[in-house]
Coordinates of C-alpha atoms in Angstrom, one line a residue:
Chain Y
M7 CA -101.7 2.1 22.5
T8 CA -99.4 1.0 25.3
L9 CA -97.2 -0.3 22.5
V10 CA -97.0 3.0 20.8
I11 CA -96.4 4.9 24.1
G12 CA -93.8 2.5 25.1
A13 CA -92.0 2.7 21.7
F14 CA -92.1 6.5 21.9
T15 CA -90.7 6.5 25.4
I16 CA -87.9 4.1 24.7
G17 CA -87.3 5.8 21.4
L18 CA -86.8 9.1 23.2
I19 CA -84.6 7.6 25.8
L20 CA -82.5 5.8 23.2
S21 CA -82.3 8.9 21.0
L22 CA -79.9 10.3 23.6
L23 CA -77.8 7.2 22.8
S24 CA -78.3 7.8 19.1
M25 CA -77.2 11.4 19.4
G26 CA -74.1 10.2 21.3
V27 CA -73.3 7.6 18.6
W28 CA -74.0 10.3 16.0
I29 CA -71.4 12.5 17.6
S30 CA -68.7 9.8 17.7
F31 CA -69.6 8.0 14.4
R32 CA -70.6 10.9 12.2
I33 CA -68.9 14.0 13.6
L34 CA -65.7 12.5 14.9
R35 CA -65.8 9.7 12.3
Y36 CA -64.7 7.5 15.2
C37 CA -66.2 4.0 15.4
D38 CA -66.6 4.0 19.2
I39 CA -68.0 0.8 20.7
T40 CA -67.4 1.9 24.2
V41 CA -71.2 2.6 23.9
D42 CA -72.1 -1.0 24.8
G43 CA -70.4 -0.6 28.1
S44 CA -71.1 3.0 28.9
I45 CA -74.9 2.7 28.6
T46 CA -74.8 -0.1 31.2
L47 CA -72.4 1.9 33.3
G48 CA -74.8 4.9 33.3
A49 CA -77.7 2.5 34.2
S50 CA -75.9 0.7 37.0
V51 CA -74.5 3.8 38.6
T52 CA -77.9 5.4 38.6
A53 CA -79.7 2.3 39.8
V54 CA -77.4 1.7 42.7
M55 CA -77.5 5.4 43.7
I56 CA -81.3 5.5 43.6
I57 CA -81.5 2.3 45.7
N58 CA -79.2 3.9 48.2
G59 CA -81.5 6.8 48.6
W60 CA -80.0 9.4 46.3
S61 CA -82.5 11.6 44.4
P62 CA -83.2 10.4 40.8
W63 CA -81.9 13.6 39.4
S64 CA -78.5 13.4 41.0
A65 CA -78.3 9.7 40.2
T66 CA -79.1 10.5 36.6
I67 CA -76.4 13.2 36.5
A68 CA -73.9 10.7 38.1
G69 CA -74.8 8.1 35.5
T70 CA -74.2 10.7 32.8
L71 CA -70.8 11.7 34.2
A72 CA -69.9 8.0 34.6
G73 CA -70.6 7.5 30.9
G74 CA -68.4 10.5 30.1
A75 CA -65.6 9.0 32.2
A76 CA -65.8 5.8 30.1
G77 CA -65.5 7.9 27.0
F78 CA -62.5 9.7 28.5
A79 CA -60.8 6.3 29.1
T80 CA -61.3 5.3 25.4
G81 CA -60.1 8.7 24.2
M82 CA -56.9 8.5 26.3
L83 CA -56.2 4.9 25.2
H84 CA -56.5 6.1 21.6
T85 CA -54.7 9.4 21.6
K86 CA -52.1 9.0 24.4
F87 CA -51.3 5.4 24.0
R88 CA -51.9 5.2 20.3
I89 CA -54.2 2.2 20.4
Q90 CA -56.4 1.7 17.4
E91 CA -59.8 3.3 17.8
L92 CA -61.7 0.0 17.6
L93 CA -59.4 -1.8 20.0
A94 CA -59.5 1.1 22.5
G95 CA -63.3 0.8 22.5
I96 CA -63.2 -2.9 22.9
L97 CA -60.8 -2.7 25.8
V98 CA -62.9 -0.2 27.7
M99 CA -66.1 -2.0 26.9
T100 CA -64.7 -5.3 28.2
A101 CA -63.3 -3.6 31.3
L102 CA -66.6 -1.9 31.9
Y103 CA -68.4 -5.3 32.1
S104 CA -66.4 -6.0 35.4
V105 CA -66.8 -2.4 36.5
N106 CA -70.5 -2.7 36.1
L107 CA -70.7 -5.9 38.1
R108 CA -68.6 -4.2 40.8
V109 CA -70.9 -1.2 40.8
M110 CA -74.0 -3.2 41.1
G111 CA -72.5 -6.0 43.2
K112 CA -74.7 -8.5 41.2
S113 CA -75.8 -8.9 37.7
N114 CA -79.2 -7.2 38.1
V115 CA -80.5 -4.3 40.3
P116 CA -84.3 -4.0 40.3
L117 CA -85.8 -0.5 40.8
I118 CA -89.2 -1.3 42.2
N119 CA -91.3 1.0 44.3
V120 CA -88.6 3.7 44.3
E121 CA -88.8 7.3 43.3
N122 CA -87.7 7.8 39.7
I123 CA -87.0 10.8 37.5
S124 CA -90.6 11.0 36.3
S125 CA -92.2 10.8 39.8
P126 CA -92.5 14.6 40.2
V127 CA -94.4 14.8 36.8
G128 CA -96.5 11.9 37.9
R129 CA -97.5 13.7 41.1
M130 CA -98.3 16.8 39.1
L131 CA -100.5 14.8 36.7
N132 CA -102.1 13.1 39.7
R133 CA -103.0 16.4 41.2
G134 CA -104.2 17.8 37.9
T135 CA -106.5 14.9 37.3
G136 CA -107.7 14.7 40.8
G137 CA -106.2 11.4 41.7
A138 CA -107.1 9.4 38.6
D139 CA -104.7 6.7 37.7
S140 CA -104.8 7.3 34.0
I141 CA -105.1 10.3 31.7
N142 CA -106.7 10.9 28.3
L143 CA -104.1 11.2 25.6
L144 CA -105.6 11.8 22.1
G145 CA -108.5 9.6 23.1
W146 CA -106.6 6.8 24.7
A147 CA -106.5 6.2 28.4
V148 CA -102.8 6.1 29.4
P149 CA -101.6 5.1 32.9
I150 CA -100.2 8.1 34.7
Q151 CA -96.9 6.3 35.2
D152 CA -96.4 5.9 31.5
A153 CA -97.6 9.4 30.6
S154 CA -95.3 11.0 33.2
M155 CA -92.3 9.1 31.9
L156 CA -93.1 10.0 28.4
I157 CA -93.4 13.7 29.3
T158 CA -90.2 13.7 31.3
V159 CA -88.0 12.0 28.7
L160 CA -89.5 14.2 26.0
I161 CA -88.5 17.3 27.9
I162 CA -85.1 16.0 28.7
T163 CA -84.4 14.9 25.1
V164 CA -85.6 18.2 23.6
I165 CA -83.5 20.2 26.0
V166 CA -80.4 18.0 25.4
A167 CA -80.9 18.1 21.6
L168 CA -81.2 21.9 21.7
F169 CA -78.1 22.1 23.9
I170 CA -76.1 19.9 21.5
R171 CA -77.2 21.9 18.5
R172 CA -76.2 25.1 20.2
F173 CA -72.8 23.7 21.2
L174 CA -72.1 22.5 17.7
L175 CA -72.6 26.0 16.4
T176 CA -70.0 27.5 18.8
H177 CA -66.4 28.1 18.0
L178 CA -65.5 24.9 19.9
G179 CA -68.2 22.9 18.3
T180 CA -67.2 24.0 14.8
A181 CA -63.7 22.9 15.5
M182 CA -65.0 19.6 16.8
R183 CA -67.1 19.0 13.6
A184 CA -64.1 19.8 11.4
T185 CA -61.9 17.4 13.4
G186 CA -63.6 14.3 12.1
E187 CA -63.7 15.5 8.6
N188 CA -60.2 16.9 8.2
P189 CA -57.8 16.6 11.1
Q190 CA -55.0 18.1 9.0
M191 CA -56.9 21.3 8.5
V192 CA -57.9 21.4 12.1
R193 CA -54.3 21.2 13.2
A194 CA -53.3 23.9 10.7
Q195 CA -55.9 26.1 12.3
G196 CA -54.3 25.6 15.7
V197 CA -56.6 23.1 17.2
N198 CA -55.3 20.0 19.0
N199 CA -57.2 17.3 17.2
Q200 CA -56.3 14.7 19.8
T201 CA -57.9 16.8 22.6
M202 CA -60.9 17.3 20.4
I203 CA -61.3 13.5 19.9
V204 CA -61.1 12.9 23.7
F205 CA -63.5 15.7 24.3
G206 CA -65.9 14.5 21.7
L207 CA -65.8 10.9 23.1
V208 CA -66.5 12.2 26.6
F209 CA -69.4 14.2 25.3
A210 CA -70.8 11.2 23.3
N211 CA -70.5 8.7 26.0
A212 CA -71.9 11.1 28.6
L213 CA -75.1 11.2 26.4
V214 CA -75.0 7.4 26.2
G215 CA -74.6 7.2 30.0
M216 CA -77.6 9.5 30.4
S217 CA -79.6 7.3 28.1
G218 CA -78.7 4.3 30.2
A219 CA -79.6 6.1 33.4
L220 CA -83.1 6.9 32.0
L221 CA -83.5 3.5 30.5
A222 CA -82.9 1.8 33.9
Q223 CA -85.5 4.0 35.5
Y224 CA -88.0 3.4 32.7
Q225 CA -87.7 -0.3 32.6
G226 CA -87.3 -0.6 36.4
F227 CA -83.9 -2.4 36.5
A228 CA -80.3 -2.2 35.5
D229 CA -78.8 -5.3 34.0
V230 CA -75.2 -6.1 33.2
Q231 CA -76.3 -7.4 29.8
M232 CA -78.4 -4.5 28.8
G233 CA -75.8 -2.8 26.7
I234 CA -75.0 -5.6 24.3
G235 CA -75.7 -4.5 20.7
M236 CA -76.6 -1.0 21.6
I237 CA -74.0 0.5 19.2
V238 CA -75.8 -1.3 16.3
W239 CA -79.2 0.0 17.5
G240 CA -77.7 3.4 17.6
L241 CA -76.3 3.1 14.1
A242 CA -79.6 1.7 12.7
S243 CA -81.4 4.7 14.2
I244 CA -79.0 7.2 12.7
I245 CA -79.2 5.5 9.3
I246 CA -83.0 5.7 9.4
G247 CA -82.7 9.3 10.6
E248 CA -80.5 10.2 7.7
A249 CA -82.9 8.6 5.3
L250 CA -85.7 10.8 6.8
V251 CA -83.7 14.0 6.8
S252 CA -81.4 14.7 3.9
K253 CA -79.9 18.0 5.1
C254 CA -76.8 17.7 7.1
T255 CA -76.7 20.9 9.3
P256 CA -76.4 20.0 12.9
G257 CA -80.0 20.8 13.8
F258 CA -81.5 18.7 11.0
A259 CA -79.1 15.8 11.7
L260 CA -80.1 15.8 15.4
C261 CA -83.8 15.8 14.5
G262 CA -83.1 13.0 12.1
A263 CA -81.3 11.0 14.9
I264 CA -84.3 11.5 17.3
M265 CA -86.9 10.7 14.6
G266 CA -84.9 7.7 13.4
T267 CA -84.6 6.2 16.9
I268 CA -88.3 6.6 17.5
L269 CA -89.2 5.1 14.2
F270 CA -86.8 2.3 14.7
R271 CA -88.4 1.5 18.1
L272 CA -91.8 1.6 16.5
L273 CA -90.7 -0.8 13.8
V274 CA -89.2 -3.1 16.4
A275 CA -92.4 -3.0 18.5
I276 CA -94.5 -3.8 15.5
A277 CA -92.2 -6.6 14.4
L278 CA -92.3 -8.1 17.8
R279 CA -96.1 -7.8 17.9
W280 CA -96.3 -9.6 14.5
G281 CA -94.4 -12.5 16.0
L282 CA -90.7 -11.8 15.5
N283 CA -88.8 -13.9 17.9
P284 CA -87.1 -11.4 20.3
N285 CA -84.0 -13.5 20.1
D286 CA -83.7 -12.7 16.4
L287 CA -84.0 -9.0 17.0
K288 CA -80.2 -8.3 17.1
L289 CA -79.6 -10.4 14.0
V290 CA -82.3 -8.6 12.1
T291 CA -80.9 -5.2 13.3
A292 CA -77.4 -6.1 12.2
V293 CA -78.7 -7.3 8.8
F294 CA -80.6 -4.0 8.5
V295 CA -77.5 -1.9 9.2
F296 CA -75.5 -4.0 6.8
A297 CA -78.1 -3.4 4.1
A298 CA -78.4 0.3 4.8
L299 CA -74.6 0.7 4.6
V300 CA -74.1 -1.4 1.5
L301 CA -77.3 -0.9 -0.6
P302 CA -76.9 2.7 -1.6
G303 CA -73.5 2.1 -3.0
G304 CA -74.6 -1.2 -4.6
I305 CA -77.6 0.5 -6.2
K306 CA -75.4 3.3 -7.6
Y307 CA -73.0 0.6 -8.9
F308 CA -75.8 -1.2 -10.7
I309 CA -77.3 2.0 -12.1
G310 CA -73.8 3.0 -13.3
K311 CA -73.3 -0.4 -14.9
Y312 CA -76.7 -0.3 -16.6
S313 CA -76.3 3.2 -18.0
K314 CA -72.8 2.3 -19.2
E315 CA -74.2 -0.8 -21.0
K316 CA -76.9 1.4 -22.5
L317 CA -74.3 3.8 -23.8
N318 CA -72.1 1.1 -25.2
G319 CA -75.2 -0.7 -26.7
Chain Q
M2 CA -37.5 36.5 10.3
V3 CA -37.2 32.7 10.0
S4 CA -34.0 31.0 11.0
I5 CA -33.3 27.3 10.4
R6 CA -30.1 26.0 12.0
D7 CA -28.4 22.7 11.2
L8 CA -31.7 20.9 10.6
T9 CA -31.3 17.2 10.1
K10 CA -33.8 14.4 9.6
T11 CA -33.2 10.8 8.7
F12 CA -36.3 8.6 8.0
F13 CA -36.1 4.9 8.8
P14 CA -32.7 5.2 10.4
K15 CA -30.5 2.1 10.5
T16 CA -32.7 0.2 8.0
P17 CA -32.1 -0.6 4.3
N18 CA -34.7 2.1 3.6
E19 CA -32.8 4.8 5.4
V20 CA -33.4 8.2 3.8
K21 CA -31.3 11.2 4.8
A22 CA -34.0 13.7 4.0
L23 CA -32.4 16.8 5.5
R24 CA -28.6 17.0 5.9
G25 CA -27.9 20.0 8.1
I26 CA -30.0 22.7 6.5
D27 CA -29.0 26.3 7.4
L28 CA -31.4 28.9 6.1
D29 CA -32.4 32.5 6.9
I30 CA -35.5 34.1 5.5
P31 CA -35.6 37.8 6.3
E32 CA -38.8 39.5 7.5
G33 CA -41.2 40.2 4.6
C34 CA -39.2 37.9 2.1
F35 CA -41.1 35.6 -0.2
A36 CA -38.8 32.6 -0.8
A37 CA -39.4 29.5 -3.0
I38 CA -37.7 26.1 -2.7
I39 CA -37.2 24.2 -5.9
G40 CA -35.7 20.8 -6.4
T41 CA -36.4 17.4 -7.8
N42 CA -38.5 14.7 -6.3
G43 CA -36.8 13.5 -3.1
S44 CA -34.6 16.5 -2.8
G45 CA -36.1 17.2 0.6
K46 CA -38.0 20.4 -0.2
S47 CA -41.3 19.2 1.1
T48 CA -39.6 17.6 4.1
L49 CA -38.1 21.0 4.9
L50 CA -41.5 22.7 4.6
N51 CA -43.1 20.0 6.8
A52 CA -40.3 20.3 9.4
V53 CA -41.2 24.0 9.7
A54 CA -44.9 23.2 9.8
G55 CA -44.2 20.7 12.5
T56 CA -45.6 17.4 11.0
F57 CA -42.5 15.6 12.4
K58 CA -39.7 16.3 14.9
P59 CA -36.3 16.8 13.4
D60 CA -33.4 14.7 14.7
Q61 CA -31.2 17.7 15.2
G62 CA -31.2 21.5 14.7
N63 CA -33.5 24.4 15.5
I64 CA -36.3 26.3 13.8
L65 CA -36.8 29.9 14.9
I66 CA -39.6 32.3 14.0
G67 CA -38.7 35.7 15.1
R68 CA -37.0 35.1 18.4
Q69 CA -39.2 32.1 19.3
D70 CA -37.6 28.7 19.1
I71 CA -40.5 26.5 17.8
T72 CA -38.5 23.3 17.3
N73 CA -40.4 21.5 20.1
W74 CA -43.8 23.0 19.5
A75 CA -46.6 20.6 18.4
E76 CA -48.0 21.1 14.9
Y77 CA -51.3 22.7 16.2
R78 CA -49.4 25.1 18.4
R79 CA -47.4 26.5 15.5
A80 CA -50.6 27.5 13.8
S81 CA -50.5 30.7 16.0
L82 CA -47.5 31.8 13.9
I83 CA -47.9 29.9 10.7
G84 CA -50.6 29.9 8.0
R85 CA -50.6 26.9 5.6
V86 CA -51.9 26.1 2.1
F87 CA -51.5 22.5 1.0
Q88 CA -50.9 20.9 -2.3
N89 CA -54.2 19.0 -2.2
P90 CA -57.0 21.6 -2.6
F91 CA -59.2 19.4 -0.4
A92 CA -56.7 19.3 2.5
G93 CA -57.2 22.9 3.7
T94 CA -60.9 22.9 4.2
A95 CA -63.6 20.6 5.7
A96 CA -65.8 19.6 2.7
E97 CA -69.1 19.1 4.4
M98 CA -69.1 22.3 6.4
T99 CA -70.2 25.5 4.9
I100 CA -67.9 28.2 3.5
A101 CA -68.7 30.5 6.4
E102 CA -68.0 27.8 9.0
N103 CA -64.6 27.0 7.4
V104 CA -63.7 30.7 7.3
V105 CA -64.8 31.3 10.9
M106 CA -62.4 28.6 12.0
A107 CA -59.5 30.4 10.3
M108 CA -60.6 33.6 11.9
R109 CA -59.5 32.0 15.2
R110 CA -56.3 30.4 14.0
G111 CA -54.2 29.8 17.0
C112 CA -56.7 31.6 19.3
R113 CA -58.7 30.1 22.1
R114 CA -62.0 28.7 21.0
G115 CA -64.8 29.3 23.5
L116 CA -68.5 28.6 23.7
G117 CA -69.5 31.8 21.9
L118 CA -71.7 31.3 18.8
A119 CA -69.3 31.0 15.9
L120 CA -71.4 32.7 13.1
R121 CA -72.9 35.9 14.5
R122 CA -74.4 38.3 11.9
S123 CA -71.5 40.8 12.2
V124 CA -69.0 37.9 11.6
R125 CA -71.0 36.7 8.5
H126 CA -70.9 40.3 7.2
E127 CA -67.2 40.5 7.7
I128 CA -66.7 37.1 6.0
A129 CA -68.8 38.1 3.0
E130 CA -67.0 41.4 2.6
R131 CA -63.6 39.9 2.6
I132 CA -64.5 36.9 0.4
S133 CA -65.9 39.2 -2.2
S134 CA -62.4 40.4 -2.8
L135 CA -61.8 37.0 -4.5
K136 CA -64.3 38.0 -7.1
M137 CA -65.6 34.4 -7.4
G138 CA -69.1 35.2 -6.3
L139 CA -68.6 33.1 -3.1
E140 CA -70.0 35.8 -0.9
D141 CA -73.5 34.7 -2.0
R142 CA -72.8 31.0 -1.2
L143 CA -71.7 31.3 2.4
D144 CA -74.0 28.6 3.5
N145 CA -73.1 26.1 0.8
P146 CA -70.9 23.2 1.7
I147 CA -67.4 23.9 0.7
G148 CA -67.2 20.6 -1.1
T149 CA -69.4 22.1 -3.8
L150 CA -66.7 24.4 -4.9
S151 CA -64.0 23.7 -7.6
G152 CA -60.5 22.9 -6.6
G153 CA -59.3 26.4 -7.7
Q154 CA -62.0 28.1 -5.6
R155 CA -61.2 26.0 -2.6
Q156 CA -57.5 26.7 -2.9
A157 CA -58.1 30.4 -3.2
L158 CA -60.3 30.2 -0.2
T159 CA -57.7 28.2 1.7
L160 CA -55.2 30.9 0.9
L161 CA -57.5 33.6 2.1
M162 CA -58.1 31.6 5.3
A163 CA -54.4 31.1 5.9
T164 CA -53.8 34.8 5.7
W165 CA -57.0 36.0 7.4
L166 CA -55.0 36.6 10.6
R167 CA -51.6 37.9 9.6
P168 CA -49.2 34.9 10.0
S169 CA -45.6 35.4 10.9
L170 CA -44.9 32.8 8.2
L171 CA -46.9 31.6 5.3
L172 CA -46.2 28.1 4.1
L173 CA -47.2 27.1 0.6
D174 CA -46.7 23.5 -0.3
E175 CA -47.0 23.3 -4.1
H176 CA -50.3 24.9 -3.7
T177 CA -51.0 25.3 -7.4
A178 CA -49.7 21.9 -8.6
A179 CA -53.0 20.1 -8.4
L180 CA -55.0 22.7 -10.2
D181 CA -55.8 23.2 -13.9
P182 CA -53.6 25.8 -15.6
K183 CA -56.1 28.6 -15.5
S184 CA -56.9 28.1 -11.8
A185 CA -53.2 27.7 -11.0
A186 CA -52.5 31.0 -12.6
Q187 CA -55.3 32.7 -10.7
V188 CA -54.2 31.3 -7.4
A189 CA -50.6 32.2 -8.1
E190 CA -51.6 35.7 -8.9
L191 CA -53.7 35.9 -5.7
T192 CA -50.8 34.5 -3.7
L193 CA -48.5 37.3 -4.9
E194 CA -51.1 39.9 -4.4
I195 CA -51.8 38.9 -0.7
I196 CA -48.1 38.5 0.1
R197 CA -47.2 41.9 -1.3
R198 CA -50.1 43.7 0.3
E199 CA -49.6 42.2 3.7
K200 CA -45.8 42.2 3.4
L201 CA -45.8 38.5 4.5
T202 CA -42.8 36.3 5.1
A203 CA -43.5 33.3 3.0
L204 CA -41.9 30.0 2.0
M205 CA -43.2 28.2 -1.0
V206 CA -42.3 24.8 -2.4
T207 CA -42.8 24.5 -6.1
H208 CA -42.2 22.1 -8.9
S209 CA -42.7 24.9 -11.5
M210 CA -39.5 26.7 -12.5
Q211 CA -41.6 29.3 -14.2
Q212 CA -43.4 30.0 -10.9
A213 CA -40.1 30.1 -9.1
V214 CA -38.9 32.8 -11.5
Q215 CA -42.1 34.8 -11.5
L216 CA -43.4 34.9 -8.0
P217 CA -40.7 34.9 -5.2
E218 CA -37.9 37.3 -4.4
H219 CA -35.6 34.5 -3.4
I220 CA -35.0 31.0 -4.8
I221 CA -33.6 28.1 -2.8
M222 CA -32.4 25.2 -4.8
M223 CA -32.3 21.8 -3.0
H224 CA -30.7 18.5 -3.9
K225 CA -30.5 15.4 -1.8
G226 CA -31.3 17.0 1.5
E227 CA -29.0 20.0 1.1
I228 CA -29.3 23.5 -0.2
V229 CA -27.1 23.6 -3.3
R230 CA -27.7 27.1 -4.5
Q231 CA -29.6 30.3 -3.6
F232 CA -30.6 33.2 -5.8
G233 CA -31.4 36.4 -4.0
G234 CA -31.5 40.1 -4.5
Q235 CA -29.9 41.4 -7.7
E236 CA -29.1 37.9 -8.8
K237 CA -32.7 36.8 -8.5
A238 CA -33.8 40.0 -10.3
R239 CA -31.6 39.0 -13.3
V240 CA -33.1 35.5 -13.4
R241 CA -36.3 37.2 -14.4
V242 CA -35.1 38.3 -17.8
S243 CA -37.4 37.0 -20.4
D244 CA -34.9 34.9 -22.4
L245 CA -33.9 33.2 -19.2
L246 CA -37.5 32.5 -18.5
A247 CA -37.7 30.9 -21.9
A248 CA -34.7 28.8 -21.1
F249 CA -36.1 27.6 -17.9
D250 CA -39.4 26.9 -19.6
H251 CA -37.6 24.8 -22.2
V252 CA -36.1 22.7 -19.4
R253 CA -39.3 22.5 -17.6
R254 CA -40.9 20.8 -20.6
Q255 CA -38.8 17.7 -19.8
E256 CA -41.2 17.3 -16.8
Q257 CA -38.8 15.8 -14.3
L258 CA -35.7 17.9 -14.3
D259 CA -32.4 16.2 -13.6
P260 CA -30.9 17.8 -10.5
A261 CA -27.5 18.0 -12.1
V262 CA -28.9 19.7 -15.1
S263 CA -30.8 22.2 -13.0
E264 CA -27.6 23.0 -11.1
I265 CA -25.7 23.6 -14.3
L266 CA -28.5 25.6 -15.7
G267 CA -28.6 27.7 -12.6
S268 CA -24.9 28.5 -12.6
Q269 CA -24.8 29.0 -16.3
Y270 CA -27.5 31.5 -16.7
V271 CA -26.9 33.7 -13.8

């Protein structure tokens, strides 16, 4: 059960990342790998602030803003200095590695015995249960600490998802959605598509930063290596989500991204439990994303070929 | 009123591929005039249209709409004055977004876009009402992705979107060329209807001599980056005579009209 609770919690935290990747990858159609750096930036800023006595909430907000700043840097490199989108992301991601080390002062900042974002909920549960150290969740005894984290990230993720959905349905959000699909049309309607790209990347990376901030508090440390491969995890989650939800309105797509992330984390947890070497995890994920990107086209190709042969025969 | 003064553009200057696309174009389109540019491939007609739309900066010269000099305006900024329909029926709309969402973007062409909900019920009502004027049954499909429509439907919708807010200038870039003959005729008819009703100033690039004779009030003939001939007023009215139309049609059948021939034809028949 700890496994499932853990997968759910990490899944919810990473679904913020997935929603960010969804915005850059699917809405802006911008392959933004700043993500690998900005999630660590969010985590390190938050960890250092909490260590230095800031409240977890303000630290989380600061981590979110830091992620947004990273997105701004990538956006400016791409739009103002005309650097290719992939290279702009690589440059910022690489630079962020040093920035993160500077922020933390070392490669790893532990967050042990400090207040985190779920502590208020934990105290509430504690009071509610009269001081027990675990609560009953669907028949399982779950440690208060885990339960409060799950509840906190659930609330945050739901609020953030509703906020994004609402934003995408505004005039500004509509323009942003059209930017990725048809920049020509967007310009013809009087929208500066470059500004939209920068804005979208800030938005996306702020979400990623927030995900990092929560992840650091959940796992109890920020590490300079923690962002490696996150973009691929995000993509894998989105792809699973799109398989789960076929409709592409913003609300459904966001639901898909969240569900996809949780399902992906569950699959990972199960695979690890069954004895998958954790070192192989990233390879397996990359192969999965490759398959998910290529197989649908491949299957169509083969079906097309088969039916053609049938017609000719 | 649109004024173009000494507009010059050279692509790939000082290279073997140098193309003098525009060589000092001077052109005035009076308020409420529907003008068409004709010419062969490479005559600079599309380049002229794109210069007005703002897809590139000219080397020299000025473009004025009304009293505003828009020469240095970015493309997106010009949208507050200019409505555009493209040759590619897919270029003017975002395929995966719904009809209503596409239209609501056009309802704010050149305006500030805030955080208000884009598709309020009253707005949807307004969209449905105005779209029903197309008589394509699209008002019942407001929530369908626009990619599910045919090229002709999309182009008609793009035209409606471009003129939803009255533009100071409507730019039509061979907007019927990629459609099947029936849809092309429909869209052409709709174009004329909207321009007449709203008394729009419009500039259309066309390959079709027939269209140039039928639709606009003014014809601009371009060749190698220069305006070689213009037919306006009485002269243009006489170009409409049916036998002339047949003569132009006959030439058009040769697909790619030789510019010299078109020039001779132009001077001969008028």
